[in-house]
Amino acid sequence: MREGTFAPRSLARERQDARLQPLYSPAVIRELLERHGLRPNKALGQNFLADRNILGRIVAASEIAPGDVVLEIGAGLGSLTQALLEAGARVIAIEKDNGLAKALAELFSSCDNAIIVHGDALRLDWAELVNAHGPLLLQDTATALPRTIPCKVVANLPYYITSPLLMHLLEGDLDWERAVVMVQREVAQRLVAAPGTKEYGALTVGVQYRARIERLGPVPPTVFVPPPAVASEIVRLKPKPELPVVGKSFPSLVKAAFGQRRKTLRNALRQLSLAPAQIEEALTRAGISAERRGETLSVEEFVILSKAIDELVV
């Protein structure tokens, strides 16, 4: 199945169709799975959200206004898709699983504000999708070039690919205003962790450099069908308006610093193929002791150190 757009009909009329009973109902979820011959795939993290209150919290945190374009990652069986549509959003929903994508296409086939995309979110160009399926593009009369369409991102992220999906969002070209995502509780702790804690790591630095993060509260396993083996949390990310300039070595520096957490920076940074004298000089210029460990550096110190390294290797 390929991505598709579907003929218009109001969502209010669709709700008269038995197929669009509240999709957060556990009974409806089980009926849909049976009708389409599907079983939740544990390997793909398929746990379907089945709680009206949690859906309401996600929509409220996303601050949806009528006409907003929302990119939904991992639509599952559409409970969050439905809630977003009812809030007035135009939803571009990505689903990797072929069977679930077919079920979604059937469920929302008559809604002009639901675009179902069958594909791997990590391999798709999100900006391209939003610009292609968002509202009609405005044309700049001076340049006649289409403007980028801003959007909001929501997701019940599969736990096994949470980190790469977050970095795909943060490092891509998508013009996003905020992202509200459900993640494993341990991931939420890592996202907001402070230097020197066991949760602080490369993911923390990569995300905190690019965005502001808020934890919006826990989500118990009991609100999913089937219940996952872990607790979840809702988090909200907002892109920082201006990012500090970093050196080209920033990504490899962060990776090296956390590669072996027990090593001092003097030893850990040897992974960057720097001579010992260069390592010492870079740390001196950055005002950072060579005896410190990478996990103690703040995001700001990583930024400063990356620029000091670049000055020496150019």
GROMACS .gro file of C-alpha atoms in nm:
model
  314
    1MET     CA    1   0.000   0.000   0.000
    2ARG     CA    2   0.129   0.346  -0.089
    3GLU     CA    3   0.045   0.678   0.069
    4GLY     CA    4  -0.293   0.809  -0.031
    5THR     CA    5  -0.537   1.095  -0.002
    6PHE     CA    6  -0.904   1.023   0.045
    7ALA     CA    7  -1.232   1.178  -0.064
    8PRO     CA    8  -1.393   1.440   0.163
    9ARG     CA    9  -1.669   1.386   0.413
   10SER     CA   10  -1.716   1.546   0.753
   11LEU     CA   11  -1.593   1.362   1.060
   12ALA     CA   12  -1.932   1.415   1.226
   13ARG     CA   13  -2.097   1.208   0.953
   14GLU     CA   14  -1.824   0.946   0.977
   15ARG     CA   15  -1.897   0.899   1.347
   16GLN     CA   16  -2.238   0.765   1.243
   17ASP     CA   17  -2.051   0.475   1.080
   18ALA     CA   18  -1.994   0.182   1.316
   19ARG     CA   19  -1.639   0.161   1.186
   20LEU     CA   20  -1.563   0.493   1.355
   21GLN     CA   21  -1.682   0.423   1.702
   22PRO     CA   22  -1.445   0.577   1.958
   23LEU     CA   23  -1.116   0.418   1.859
   24TYR     CA   24  -0.985   0.442   2.214
   25SER     CA   25  -1.233   0.173   2.320
   26PRO     CA   26  -1.055  -0.156   2.406
   27ALA     CA   27  -1.351  -0.345   2.259
   28VAL     CA   28  -1.327  -0.152   1.931
   29ILE     CA   29  -0.951  -0.207   1.916
   30ARG     CA   30  -0.992  -0.582   1.961
   31GLU     CA   31  -1.271  -0.592   1.702
   32LEU     CA   32  -1.056  -0.405   1.449
   33LEU     CA   33  -0.763  -0.638   1.506
   34GLU     CA   34  -0.987  -0.940   1.454
   35ARG     CA   35  -1.159  -0.795   1.147
   36HIS     CA   36  -0.829  -0.721   0.975
   37GLY     CA   37  -0.661  -1.041   1.087
   38LEU     CA   38  -0.397  -0.856   1.288
   39ARG     CA   39  -0.205  -0.931   1.603
   40PRO     CA   40  -0.001  -0.672   1.796
   41ASN     CA   41   0.363  -0.707   1.696
   42LYS     CA   42   0.577  -0.689   2.009
   43ALA     CA   43   0.893  -0.643   1.801
   44LEU     CA   44   0.748  -0.323   1.651
   45GLY     CA   45   0.626  -0.194   1.987
   46GLN     CA   46   0.258  -0.217   1.891
   47ASN     CA   47   0.064  -0.118   2.203
   48PHE     CA   48  -0.254   0.069   2.115
   49LEU     CA   49  -0.359   0.364   2.330
   50ALA     CA   50  -0.706   0.300   2.475
   51ASP     CA   51  -0.783   0.585   2.713
   52ARG     CA   52  -0.984   0.899   2.640
   53ASN     CA   53  -0.822   1.104   2.917
   54ILE     CA   54  -0.467   1.035   2.799
   55LEU     CA   55  -0.566   1.125   2.443
   56GLY     CA   56  -0.712   1.449   2.576
   57ARG     CA   57  -0.389   1.530   2.757
   58ILE     CA   58  -0.184   1.478   2.441
   59VAL     CA   59  -0.414   1.693   2.228
   60ALA     CA   60  -0.424   1.968   2.492
   61ALA     CA   61  -0.044   1.967   2.526
   62SER     CA   62  -0.014   1.996   2.147
   63GLU     CA   63  -0.227   2.313   2.158
   64ILE     CA   64  -0.417   2.215   1.845
   65ALA     CA   65  -0.609   2.492   1.670
   66PRO     CA   66  -0.853   2.429   1.383
   67GLY     CA   67  -0.658   2.401   1.060
   68ASP     CA   68  -0.327   2.308   1.222
   69VAL     CA   69  -0.117   2.057   1.031
   70VAL     CA   70  -0.010   1.767   1.251
   71LEU     CA   71   0.242   1.500   1.163
   72GLU     CA   72   0.162   1.181   1.356
   73ILE     CA   73   0.433   0.916   1.385
   74GLY     CA   74   0.315   0.558   1.438
   75ALA     CA   75  -0.062   0.595   1.404
   76GLY     CA   76  -0.142   0.235   1.503
   77LEU     CA   77  -0.519   0.186   1.492
   78GLY     CA   78  -0.601   0.556   1.488
   79SER     CA   79  -0.715   0.649   1.838
   80LEU     CA   80  -0.483   0.950   1.849
   81THR     CA   81  -0.550   1.026   1.482
   82GLN     CA   82  -0.921   1.045   1.559
   83ALA     CA   83  -0.867   1.273   1.860
   84LEU     CA   84  -0.652   1.510   1.655
   85LEU     CA   85  -0.909   1.524   1.376
   86GLU     CA   86  -1.184   1.602   1.623
   87ALA     CA   87  -0.973   1.892   1.751
   88GLY     CA   88  -0.976   2.034   1.396
   89ALA     CA   89  -0.630   1.930   1.278
   90ARG     CA   90  -0.525   1.814   0.934
   91VAL     CA   91  -0.339   1.493   1.016
   92ILE     CA   92  -0.062   1.331   0.815
   93ALA     CA   93  -0.032   0.992   0.983
   94ILE     CA   94   0.268   0.766   0.919
   95GLU     CA   95   0.237   0.393   0.985
   96LYS     CA   96   0.506   0.139   0.906
   97ASP     CA   97   0.301  -0.179   0.945
   98ASN     CA   98   0.123  -0.269   0.620
   99GLY     CA   99  -0.178  -0.429   0.790
  100LEU     CA  100  -0.233  -0.133   1.021
  101ALA     CA  101  -0.189   0.113   0.733
  102LYS     CA  102  -0.463  -0.068   0.539
  103ALA     CA  103  -0.692  -0.059   0.842
  104LEU     CA  104  -0.629   0.314   0.886
  105ALA     CA  105  -0.697   0.380   0.518
  106GLU     CA  106  -1.033   0.207   0.554
  107LEU     CA  107  -1.122   0.383   0.878
  108PHE     CA  108  -1.043   0.731   0.751
  109SER     CA  109  -1.115   0.682   0.380
  110SER     CA  110  -1.391   0.944   0.383
  111CYS     CA  111  -1.211   1.214   0.580
  112ASP     CA  112  -1.040   1.479   0.372
  113ASN     CA  113  -0.826   1.592   0.666
  114ALA     CA  114  -0.664   1.251   0.722
  115ILE     CA  115  -0.372   1.149   0.503
  116ILE     CA  116  -0.243   0.799   0.571
  117VAL     CA  117   0.118   0.733   0.472
  118HIS     CA  118   0.246   0.377   0.468
  119GLY     CA  119   0.619   0.388   0.526
  120ASP     CA  120   0.912   0.381   0.763
  121ALA     CA  121   0.924   0.716   0.943
  122LEU     CA  122   1.303   0.699   0.967
  123ARG     CA  123   1.333   0.674   0.588
  124LEU     CA  124   1.081   0.943   0.498
  125ASP     CA  125   1.141   1.313   0.442
  126TRP     CA  126   0.899   1.464   0.692
  127ALA     CA  127   0.928   1.818   0.557
  128GLU     CA  128   0.849   1.691   0.208
  129LEU     CA  129   0.540   1.508   0.337
  130VAL     CA  130   0.407   1.811   0.521
  131ASN     CA  131   0.467   2.044   0.229
  132ALA     CA  132   0.300   1.798  -0.009
  133HIS     CA  133  -0.006   1.717   0.203
  134GLY     CA  134  -0.056   2.025   0.418
  135PRO     CA  135  -0.285   2.316   0.318
  136LEU     CA  136  -0.251   2.472  -0.024
  137LEU     CA  137   0.092   2.627  -0.046
  138LEU     CA  138   0.109   3.001  -0.046
  139GLN     CA  139   0.314   3.159  -0.319
  140ASP     CA  140   0.547   3.444  -0.248
  141THR     CA  141   0.464   3.703  -0.513
  142ALA     CA  142   0.826   3.818  -0.525
  143THR     CA  143   0.997   3.482  -0.564
  144ALA     CA  144   0.709   3.252  -0.666
  145LEU     CA  145   0.863   2.985  -0.438
  146PRO     CA  146   0.649   2.781  -0.200
  147ARG     CA  147   0.687   2.860   0.167
  148THR     CA  148   0.756   2.588   0.421
  149ILE     CA  149   0.446   2.478   0.607
  150PRO     CA  150   0.481   2.478   0.987
  151CYS     CA  151   0.339   2.182   1.174
  152LYS     CA  152   0.308   2.011   1.509
  153VAL     CA  153   0.430   1.659   1.575
  154VAL     CA  154   0.261   1.398   1.792
  155ALA     CA  155   0.363   1.039   1.846
  156ASN     CA  156   0.325   0.733   2.059
  157LEU     CA  157   0.683   0.632   1.987
  158PRO     CA  158   0.783   0.267   1.965
  159TYR     CA  159   1.032   0.225   2.246
  160TYR     CA  160   1.293   0.046   2.040
  161ILE     CA  161   1.346   0.339   1.800
  162THR     CA  162   1.268   0.638   2.023
  163SER     CA  163   1.620   0.786   2.010
  164PRO     CA  164   1.668   0.775   1.630
  165LEU     CA  165   1.316   0.912   1.573
  166LEU     CA  166   1.378   1.205   1.806
  167MET     CA  167   1.707   1.285   1.634
  168HIS     CA  168   1.538   1.251   1.293
  169LEU     CA  169   1.299   1.523   1.406
  170LEU     CA  170   1.564   1.748   1.561
  171GLU     CA  171   1.822   1.721   1.282
  172GLY     CA  172   1.583   1.734   0.987
  173ASP     CA  173   1.439   2.021   0.785
  174LEU     CA  174   1.085   2.001   0.923
  175ASP     CA  175   0.941   2.337   1.034
  176TRP     CA  176   0.787   2.222   1.363
  177GLU     CA  177   0.644   2.433   1.643
  178ARG     CA  178   0.620   2.168   1.915
  179ALA     CA  179   0.628   1.793   1.953
  180VAL     CA  180   0.428   1.595   2.208
  181VAL     CA  181   0.541   1.237   2.231
  182MET     CA  182   0.482   0.934   2.449
  183VAL     CA  183   0.806   0.766   2.549
  184GLN     CA  184   0.928   0.507   2.795
  185ARG     CA  185   0.968   0.660   3.142
  186GLU     CA  186   1.343   0.589   3.142
  187VAL     CA  187   1.375   0.783   2.816
  188ALA     CA  188   1.188   1.080   2.966
  189GLN     CA  189   1.434   1.076   3.256
  190ARG     CA  190   1.726   1.074   3.012
  191LEU     CA  191   1.587   1.366   2.812
  192VAL     CA  192   1.578   1.602   3.112
  193ALA     CA  193   1.880   1.461   3.298
  194ALA     CA  194   2.146   1.686   3.450
  195PRO     CA  195   2.523   1.641   3.404
  196GLY     CA  196   2.678   1.392   3.642
  197THR     CA  197   2.368   1.173   3.678
  198LYS     CA  198   2.348   0.816   3.551
  199GLU     CA  199   2.066   0.912   3.311
  200TYR     CA  200   2.272   1.185   3.143
  201GLY     CA  201   2.414   1.070   2.811
  202ALA     CA  202   2.461   1.137   2.440
  203LEU     CA  203   2.084   1.146   2.378
  204THR     CA  204   2.045   1.407   2.654
  205VAL     CA  205   2.309   1.633   2.503
  206GLY     CA  206   2.179   1.591   2.147
  207VAL     CA  207   1.822   1.678   2.245
  208GLN     CA  208   1.893   1.951   2.501
  209TYR     CA  209   2.121   2.130   2.255
  210ARG     CA  210   1.835   2.163   2.008
  211ALA     CA  211   1.515   2.179   2.216
  212ARG     CA  212   1.350   2.262   2.546
  213ILE     CA  213   1.190   1.959   2.711
  214GLU     CA  214   0.902   1.931   2.957
  215ARG     CA  215   0.778   1.618   3.132
  216LEU     CA  216   0.397   1.622   3.133
  217GLY     CA  217   0.322   1.324   3.351
  218PRO     CA  218   0.316   0.945   3.367
  219VAL     CA  219   0.107   0.704   3.161
  220PRO     CA  220   0.040   0.361   3.316
  221PRO     CA  221   0.065   0.038   3.113
  222THR     CA  222  -0.304  -0.033   3.179
  223VAL     CA  223  -0.422   0.225   2.923
  224PHE     CA  224  -0.279   0.026   2.632
  225VAL     CA  225  -0.399  -0.280   2.444
  226PRO     CA  226  -0.204  -0.495   2.505
  227PRO     CA  227  -0.034  -0.344   2.813
  228PRO     CA  228   0.343  -0.292   2.761
  229ALA     CA  229   0.594  -0.419   3.014
  230VAL     CA  230   0.714  -0.063   3.089
  231ALA     CA  231   0.566   0.262   3.218
  232SER     CA  232   0.541   0.560   2.984
  233GLU     CA  233   0.546   0.938   3.005
  234ILE     CA  234   0.427   1.225   2.791
  235VAL     CA  235   0.694   1.481   2.706
  236ARG     CA  236   0.677   1.804   2.508
  237LEU     CA  237   0.963   1.946   2.305
  238LYS     CA  238   0.989   2.296   2.165
  239PRO     CA  239   1.271   2.390   1.927
  240LYS     CA  240   1.513   2.652   2.051
  241PRO     CA  241   1.478   2.965   1.835
  242GLU     CA  242   1.855   3.007   1.801
  243LEU     CA  243   2.119   2.739   1.842
  244PRO     CA  244   2.473   2.812   1.963
  245VAL     CA  245   2.731   2.762   1.691
  246VAL     CA  246   2.916   2.433   1.741
  247GLY     CA  247   3.225   2.286   1.583
  248LYS     CA  248   3.200   2.016   1.320
  249SER     CA  249   3.344   1.779   1.578
  250PHE     CA  250   3.039   1.818   1.807
  251PRO     CA  251   2.862   1.487   1.718
  252SER     CA  252   3.177   1.276   1.732
  253LEU     CA  253   3.291   1.454   2.048
  254VAL     CA  254   2.967   1.372   2.229
  255LYS     CA  255   2.983   1.011   2.111
  256ALA     CA  256   3.343   0.974   2.226
  257ALA     CA  257   3.279   1.137   2.563
  258PHE     CA  258   3.007   0.886   2.647
  259GLY     CA  259   3.161   0.588   2.469
  260GLN     CA  260   3.330   0.469   2.785
  261ARG     CA  261   3.183   0.662   3.074
  262ARG     CA  262   3.450   0.566   3.327
  263LYS     CA  263   3.733   0.717   3.122
  264THR     CA  264   3.864   1.066   3.177
  265LEU     CA  265   3.838   1.310   2.888
  266ARG     CA  266   4.214   1.279   2.837
  267ASN     CA  267   4.163   0.912   2.743
  268ALA     CA  268   3.811   0.919   2.597
  269LEU     CA  269   3.895   1.183   2.335
  270ARG     CA  270   4.161   0.964   2.181
  271GLN     CA  271   3.874   0.814   1.977
  272LEU     CA  272   3.877   1.141   1.780
  273SER     CA  273   4.219   1.056   1.635
  274LEU     CA  274   4.374   1.353   1.812
  275ALA     CA  275   4.732   1.354   1.931
  276PRO     CA  276   4.769   1.367   2.311
  277ALA     CA  277   4.909   1.719   2.285
  278GLN     CA  278   4.605   1.833   2.082
  279ILE     CA  279   4.368   1.687   2.339
  280GLU     CA  280   4.545   1.871   2.619
  281GLU     CA  281   4.549   2.197   2.422
  282ALA     CA  282   4.179   2.175   2.328
  283LEU     CA  283   4.078   2.110   2.688
  284THR     CA  284   4.297   2.396   2.808
  285ARG     CA  285   4.144   2.639   2.557
  286ALA     CA  286   3.795   2.528   2.666
  287GLY     CA  287   3.883   2.567   3.034
  288ILE     CA  288   3.799   2.204   3.110
  289SER     CA  289   4.013   1.971   3.320
  290ALA     CA  290   4.146   1.665   3.137
  291GLU     CA  291   4.067   1.460   3.449
  292ARG     CA  292   3.693   1.515   3.419
  293ARG     CA  293   3.465   1.254   3.266
  294GLY     CA  294   3.237   1.326   2.972
  295GLU     CA  295   2.921   1.271   3.176
  296THR     CA  296   3.006   1.577   3.389
  297LEU     CA  297   3.015   1.824   3.098
  298SER     CA  298   2.718   2.051   3.043
  299VAL     CA  299   2.575   2.103   2.696
  300GLU     CA  300   2.740   2.445   2.691
  301GLU     CA  301   3.080   2.291   2.772
  302PHE     CA  302   3.040   2.040   2.487
  303VAL     CA  303   2.972   2.334   2.254
  304ILE     CA  304   3.282   2.521   2.372
  305LEU     CA  305   3.504   2.213   2.354
  306SER     CA  306   3.389   2.125   2.001
  307LYS     CA  307   3.494   2.468   1.880
  308ALA     CA  308   3.829   2.441   2.054
  309ILE     CA  309   3.892   2.104   1.885
  310ASP     CA  310   3.798   2.245   1.545
  311GLU     CA  311   4.045   2.532   1.587
  312LEU     CA  312   4.325   2.278   1.626
  313VAL     CA  313   4.239   2.036   1.347
  314VAL     CA  314   4.151   2.282   1.068
   0.00000   0.00000   0.00000
